[in-house]
Short mmCIF file of C-alpha atoms in Angstrom, two decimals:
data_model
loop_
_atom_site.label_atom_id
_atom_site.label_comp_id
_atom_site.label_asym_id
_atom_site.label_seq_id
_atom_site.Cartn_x
_atom_site.Cartn_y
_atom_site.Cartn_z
CA MET A 1 14.74 -4.23 14.71
CA ARG A 2 13.92 -2.80 18.10
CA GLU A 3 14.82 0.60 16.65
CA LEU A 4 12.44 0.09 13.73
CA VAL A 5 9.48 -0.61 16.03
CA ALA A 6 10.44 2.31 18.29
CA PHE A 7 10.87 4.72 15.36
CA LEU A 8 7.55 3.79 13.76
CA ALA A 9 5.66 3.94 17.04
CA ARG A 10 7.19 7.29 18.03
CA SER A 11 6.33 8.70 14.58
CA LEU A 12 2.69 7.62 14.83
CA VAL A 13 1.64 8.54 18.36
CA ASP A 14 0.80 11.78 20.19
CA GLU A 15 3.02 10.91 23.16
CA PRO A 16 6.32 9.63 21.75
CA ASP A 17 7.97 9.77 25.17
CA SER A 18 5.66 7.01 26.38
CA VAL A 19 6.79 4.57 23.70
CA GLU A 20 8.68 1.56 25.03
CA VAL A 21 9.90 -1.51 23.18
CA THR A 22 11.08 -4.56 25.07
CA VAL A 23 12.72 -7.43 23.21
CA VAL A 24 12.09 -10.96 24.44
CA GLU A 25 14.09 -13.81 22.89
CA ALA A 26 12.17 -17.07 22.59
CA ASP A 27 13.37 -20.34 21.06
CA ARG A 28 12.17 -19.74 17.55
CA ALA A 29 10.98 -16.17 17.70
CA THR A 30 12.01 -12.70 18.74
CA ILE A 31 9.13 -10.91 20.42
CA TYR A 32 8.94 -7.13 20.30
CA GLU A 33 6.68 -5.93 23.08
CA LEU A 34 5.44 -2.46 22.25
CA SER A 35 3.81 -0.29 24.85
CA VAL A 36 2.36 3.17 24.20
CA ALA A 37 0.16 5.64 26.08
CA PRO A 38 -3.39 4.25 26.43
CA ASP A 39 -4.81 6.97 24.17
CA ASP A 40 -2.26 6.10 21.47
CA LEU A 41 -3.14 2.39 21.22
CA GLY A 42 -5.44 2.93 18.26
CA LYS A 43 -2.71 4.80 16.39
CA VAL A 44 -0.29 1.87 16.40
CA ILE A 45 -3.03 -0.68 15.68
CA GLY A 46 -5.03 1.24 13.07
CA ARG A 47 -8.40 0.58 11.54
CA GLU A 48 -8.89 -3.17 11.30
CA GLY A 49 -5.30 -3.59 12.49
CA ARG A 50 -3.84 -2.20 9.28
CA THR A 51 -1.10 -0.16 10.94
CA ALA A 52 -0.03 -3.10 13.10
CA ARG A 53 0.00 -5.29 9.99
CA ALA A 54 2.21 -2.82 8.10
CA ILE A 55 4.65 -2.66 11.05
CA ARG A 56 4.74 -6.48 11.16
CA GLN A 57 5.45 -6.67 7.43
CA LEU A 58 8.41 -4.30 7.74
CA LEU A 59 9.62 -6.19 10.81
CA VAL A 60 9.61 -9.42 8.78
CA VAL A 61 11.58 -7.79 5.92
CA GLY A 62 14.12 -6.35 8.36
CA SER A 63 14.51 -9.70 10.11
CA ALA A 64 15.23 -11.63 6.90
CA ASP A 65 18.81 -12.41 7.99
CA ALA A 66 17.79 -13.56 11.47
CA ASN A 67 16.96 -17.24 11.88
CA LYS A 68 14.05 -16.38 14.16
CA ARG A 69 10.56 -15.19 13.35
CA PRO A 70 9.75 -11.68 14.59
CA ILE A 71 6.54 -11.20 16.56
CA LEU A 72 5.05 -7.78 17.32
CA ASP A 73 3.11 -7.78 20.57
CA ILE A 74 1.21 -4.60 21.31
CA LEU A 75 0.63 -4.44 25.07
CA GLU A 76 -2.68 -3.09 26.31
CA MET B 1 19.01 11.50 -7.29
CA ALA B 2 18.53 12.24 -10.99
CA GLU B 3 18.67 8.86 -12.68
CA HIS B 4 15.16 9.16 -14.05
CA ASP B 5 14.77 12.81 -14.79
CA GLU B 6 12.66 12.58 -17.91
CA PRO B 7 9.06 13.54 -17.18
CA ARG B 8 6.84 10.54 -16.75
CA GLU B 9 3.30 9.78 -15.85
CA GLY B 10 2.19 9.25 -12.29
CA ALA B 11 2.04 5.74 -10.94
CA LEU B 12 -1.71 5.73 -10.87
CA LEU B 13 -2.48 6.61 -14.43
CA LEU B 14 -2.66 4.49 -17.49
CA ASP B 15 -2.86 5.95 -20.95
CA ASP B 16 -5.26 3.46 -22.49
CA ASP B 17 -8.34 5.26 -23.78
CA ASP B 18 -10.92 2.79 -22.66
CA ASP B 19 -9.69 1.52 -19.32
CA GLY B 20 -11.89 3.93 -17.38
CA LEU B 21 -8.98 5.28 -15.36
CA GLU B 22 -9.27 9.01 -15.48
CA PRO B 23 -6.06 11.00 -15.83
CA THR B 24 -5.06 13.34 -13.02
CA THR B 25 -3.25 15.83 -15.22
CA ASP B 26 -5.18 18.77 -13.78
CA ALA B 27 -3.03 18.61 -10.64
CA GLY B 28 -1.60 22.01 -9.81
CA PRO B 29 1.69 23.06 -8.23
CA PRO B 30 2.46 21.59 -4.78
CA PRO B 31 1.39 23.49 -1.66
CA ASP B 32 4.22 24.67 0.54
CA ASP B 33 3.67 21.92 3.12
CA GLY B 34 7.07 20.23 2.97
CA LYS B 35 5.31 16.87 2.50
CA ALA B 36 7.61 15.54 -0.20
CA ASP B 37 10.75 15.99 1.90
CA GLU B 38 9.04 14.88 5.08
CA ALA B 39 7.81 11.70 3.40
CA ALA B 40 11.19 11.02 1.75
CA ASN B 41 12.97 11.46 5.10
CA ALA B 42 10.60 9.14 6.98
CA LEU B 43 10.87 6.54 4.22
CA ASP B 44 14.65 6.84 4.18
CA GLU B 45 14.81 6.22 7.92
CA VAL B 46 12.59 3.12 7.66
CA LEU B 47 14.55 1.71 4.69
CA ASP B 48 17.77 2.23 6.61
CA LEU B 49 16.39 0.47 9.70
CA ILE B 50 15.27 -2.59 7.71
CA ASP B 51 18.58 -2.57 5.87
CA LEU B 52 17.36 -2.12 2.29
CA ASP B 53 19.88 -0.59 -0.11
CA VAL B 54 17.71 1.73 -2.23
CA ASP B 55 17.71 5.44 -2.99
CA ILE B 56 14.62 7.62 -3.04
CA ASP B 57 13.73 9.92 -5.94
CA ILE B 58 10.88 12.40 -5.67
CA ARG B 59 9.19 11.62 -8.97
CA GLU B 60 6.09 13.74 -8.55
CA ASP B 61 5.16 16.56 -6.19
CA ASN B 62 1.92 18.38 -7.00
CA SER B 63 -1.35 19.50 -5.43
CA GLU B 64 -2.74 15.97 -5.63
CA GLN B 65 0.05 13.77 -4.42
CA VAL B 66 3.70 13.02 -3.79
CA VAL B 67 5.20 10.06 -5.65
CA LEU B 68 8.44 8.59 -4.28
CA ASP B 69 10.44 6.20 -6.44
CA LEU B 70 12.78 3.57 -4.98
CA VAL B 71 15.89 2.80 -7.02
CA GLY B 72 18.74 0.45 -6.18
CA PRO B 73 20.02 -3.10 -5.64
CA ASP B 74 17.33 -4.00 -3.08
CA ALA B 75 14.42 -2.75 -5.22
CA GLY B 76 12.98 -6.25 -5.53
CA ARG B 77 12.97 -6.76 -1.77
CA ALA B 78 11.42 -3.30 -1.33
CA ILE B 79 8.49 -4.45 -3.49
CA GLY B 80 8.12 -7.83 -1.81
CA LYS B 81 5.74 -10.67 -2.57
CA LYS B 82 2.67 -9.26 -4.40
CA GLY B 83 3.89 -5.76 -3.54
CA GLN B 84 3.27 -6.36 0.17
CA THR B 85 6.39 -4.54 1.33
CA LEU B 86 5.86 -1.57 -1.00
CA ASP B 87 2.25 -1.32 0.23
CA ALA B 88 3.37 -1.49 3.88
CA LEU B 89 5.96 1.24 3.28
CA GLN B 90 3.39 3.43 1.54
CA PHE B 91 0.76 2.87 4.22
CA ILE B 92 3.09 3.69 7.09
CA VAL B 93 4.63 6.76 5.40
CA ASN B 94 1.12 8.14 4.78
CA LYS B 95 0.22 7.54 8.43
CA ILE B 96 3.35 9.38 9.55
CA VAL B 97 3.15 12.47 7.31
CA ASN B 98 -0.65 12.85 7.21
CA ARG B 99 -1.35 12.75 10.94
CA PRO B 100 -4.15 15.07 12.01
CA PRO B 101 -4.36 18.03 12.38
CA LYS B 102 -1.87 18.44 9.53
CA SER B 103 -3.11 18.97 5.98
CA ARG B 104 -3.35 15.75 3.99
CA ARG B 105 -1.61 14.89 0.74
CA HIS B 106 -1.47 11.35 -0.56
CA VAL B 107 1.98 9.77 -0.81
CA VAL B 108 2.58 7.01 -3.36
CA VAL B 109 5.65 4.82 -2.87
CA ASP B 110 6.59 3.22 -6.18
CA CYS B 111 9.52 1.24 -7.48
CA GLY B 112 10.24 1.84 -11.17
CA ASP B 113 7.08 1.08 -13.13
CA TYR B 114 5.79 -1.43 -10.57
CA ARG B 115 2.47 0.27 -9.83
CA GLU B 116 1.78 0.97 -13.51
CA ARG B 117 2.50 -2.65 -14.41
CA HIS B 118 0.42 -3.85 -11.47
CA ASP B 119 -2.55 -1.71 -12.58
CA ARG B 120 -2.24 -2.92 -16.17
CA GLY B 121 -2.22 -6.48 -14.89
CA LEU B 122 -5.37 -5.84 -12.88
CA VAL B 123 -7.16 -4.31 -15.87
CA THR B 124 -6.16 -7.20 -18.15
CA MET B 125 -7.29 -9.75 -15.59
CA ALA B 126 -10.58 -7.92 -14.94
CA LYS B 127 -11.45 -7.78 -18.64
CA ARG B 128 -10.64 -11.46 -19.08
CA GLN B 129 -12.88 -12.36 -16.14
CA ALA B 130 -15.64 -10.03 -17.40
CA LYS B 131 -15.55 -11.78 -20.76
CA LYS B 132 -15.83 -15.09 -18.96
CA ALA B 133 -18.80 -13.83 -16.91
CA VAL B 134 -20.62 -12.80 -20.09
CA GLU B 135 -19.79 -16.00 -21.99
CA GLN B 136 -20.78 -18.34 -19.19
CA GLY B 137 -23.63 -16.19 -17.92
CA LYS B 138 -22.29 -16.61 -14.39
CA VAL B 139 -21.15 -14.29 -11.63
CA VAL B 140 -17.34 -14.26 -11.32
CA THR B 141 -15.92 -13.55 -7.86
CA LEU B 142 -12.36 -12.18 -7.73
CA GLU B 143 -9.73 -12.62 -5.02
CA PRO B 144 -9.83 -10.27 -2.00
CA MET B 145 -8.07 -6.98 -2.83
CA SER B 146 -7.23 -3.60 -1.39
CA ALA B 147 -9.69 -0.74 -1.81
CA ARG B 148 -7.38 0.85 -4.35
CA ASP B 149 -7.10 -2.27 -6.50
CA ARG B 150 -10.85 -2.76 -6.36
CA ARG B 151 -11.33 0.82 -7.49
CA VAL B 152 -9.05 0.24 -10.49
CA ILE B 153 -11.15 -2.76 -11.47
CA HIS B 154 -14.54 -1.07 -10.93
CA LEU B 155 -13.38 1.81 -13.13
CA SER B 156 -11.92 -0.44 -15.80
CA LEU B 157 -15.18 -2.39 -16.12
CA ALA B 158 -17.51 0.61 -15.86
CA LYS B 159 -17.80 0.80 -19.64
CA PHE B 160 -17.50 -2.92 -20.27
CA GLU B 161 -20.62 -4.01 -22.14
CA GLY B 162 -22.83 -6.58 -20.44
CA VAL B 163 -21.47 -6.65 -16.89
CA SER B 164 -21.78 -4.71 -13.66
CA THR B 165 -19.46 -4.92 -10.65
CA SER B 166 -19.98 -4.74 -6.92
CA SER B 167 -17.92 -5.48 -3.78
CA HIS B 168 -18.86 -7.89 -1.01
CA GLY B 169 -17.37 -8.90 2.31
CA HIS B 170 -15.58 -6.99 5.03
CA GLY B 171 -12.12 -5.66 5.76
CA THR B 172 -9.28 -7.50 4.06
CA GLY B 173 -11.73 -10.12 2.78
CA ARG B 174 -13.64 -7.67 0.57
CA ARG B 175 -13.82 -8.89 -3.02
CA ILE B 176 -15.34 -7.89 -6.31
CA GLN B 177 -18.13 -9.73 -8.07
CA ILE B 178 -18.49 -9.33 -11.81
CA ILE B 179 -22.16 -9.79 -12.62
CA PRO B 180 -23.36 -10.48 -16.18
CA ALA B 181 -26.44 -8.52 -17.27
CA ARG B 182 -28.16 -11.74 -18.34
CA SER B 183 -27.43 -14.50 -15.90
CA ARG B 184 -28.05 -18.02 -17.17
CA SER B 185 -27.85 -19.47 -13.69
CA ARG B 186 -31.14 -17.79 -12.78
CA ARG B 187 -33.13 -19.51 -15.48
#
């Protein structure tokens, strides 16, 4: 699912080369830490967080077979 | 690709006469912007990454919009609970292919007749609630809905005798109120 987050972020931002996704495994969750160029933050969050919510939804669908909950963390 | 090659109506139109949903049949030929392929490719990549086994048909490609249709064994999962997954796919694909400064064209992601059925369900529900508002003389407040779903309901009740509609609240909490012309609660 790291690739999903990276693909979506790279497709949405102005500076795709600055996109980084770090995966952190916790006990009951897999955390995807997404970092983008400061000017691109709004593009991955969206108005009222709608873009972030859509990414989270797709992350949940793609993680259906995993026994851990996926968490998208957008780093500021 | 060509499992459904008979011409069909767009996802957003209903053919009832009195539902207030205007047809969009005046749409012209598609501009040469490559949007349909671009959208299908982005969607294909996402579906592959989340491991859903569905194919994409380009059902509609005109001056107004592109409609992509998902067909295959994972169609149900692609729709998701209350259409959440289909809406997320559609939202993200639009964000990707309509980024400024590119020209905009709306992309609808559908799965069979899901959106048509969904709209019909909304219209049926809205009319039932409008009838209730009139009979009881009370304002009926609906569940929070997307802007698009609210629009379908506003339009479907525009010609409904004895009620008016308005939206209240903010963001994802915005909901429609169906207001009877003569409210008993105010007497």
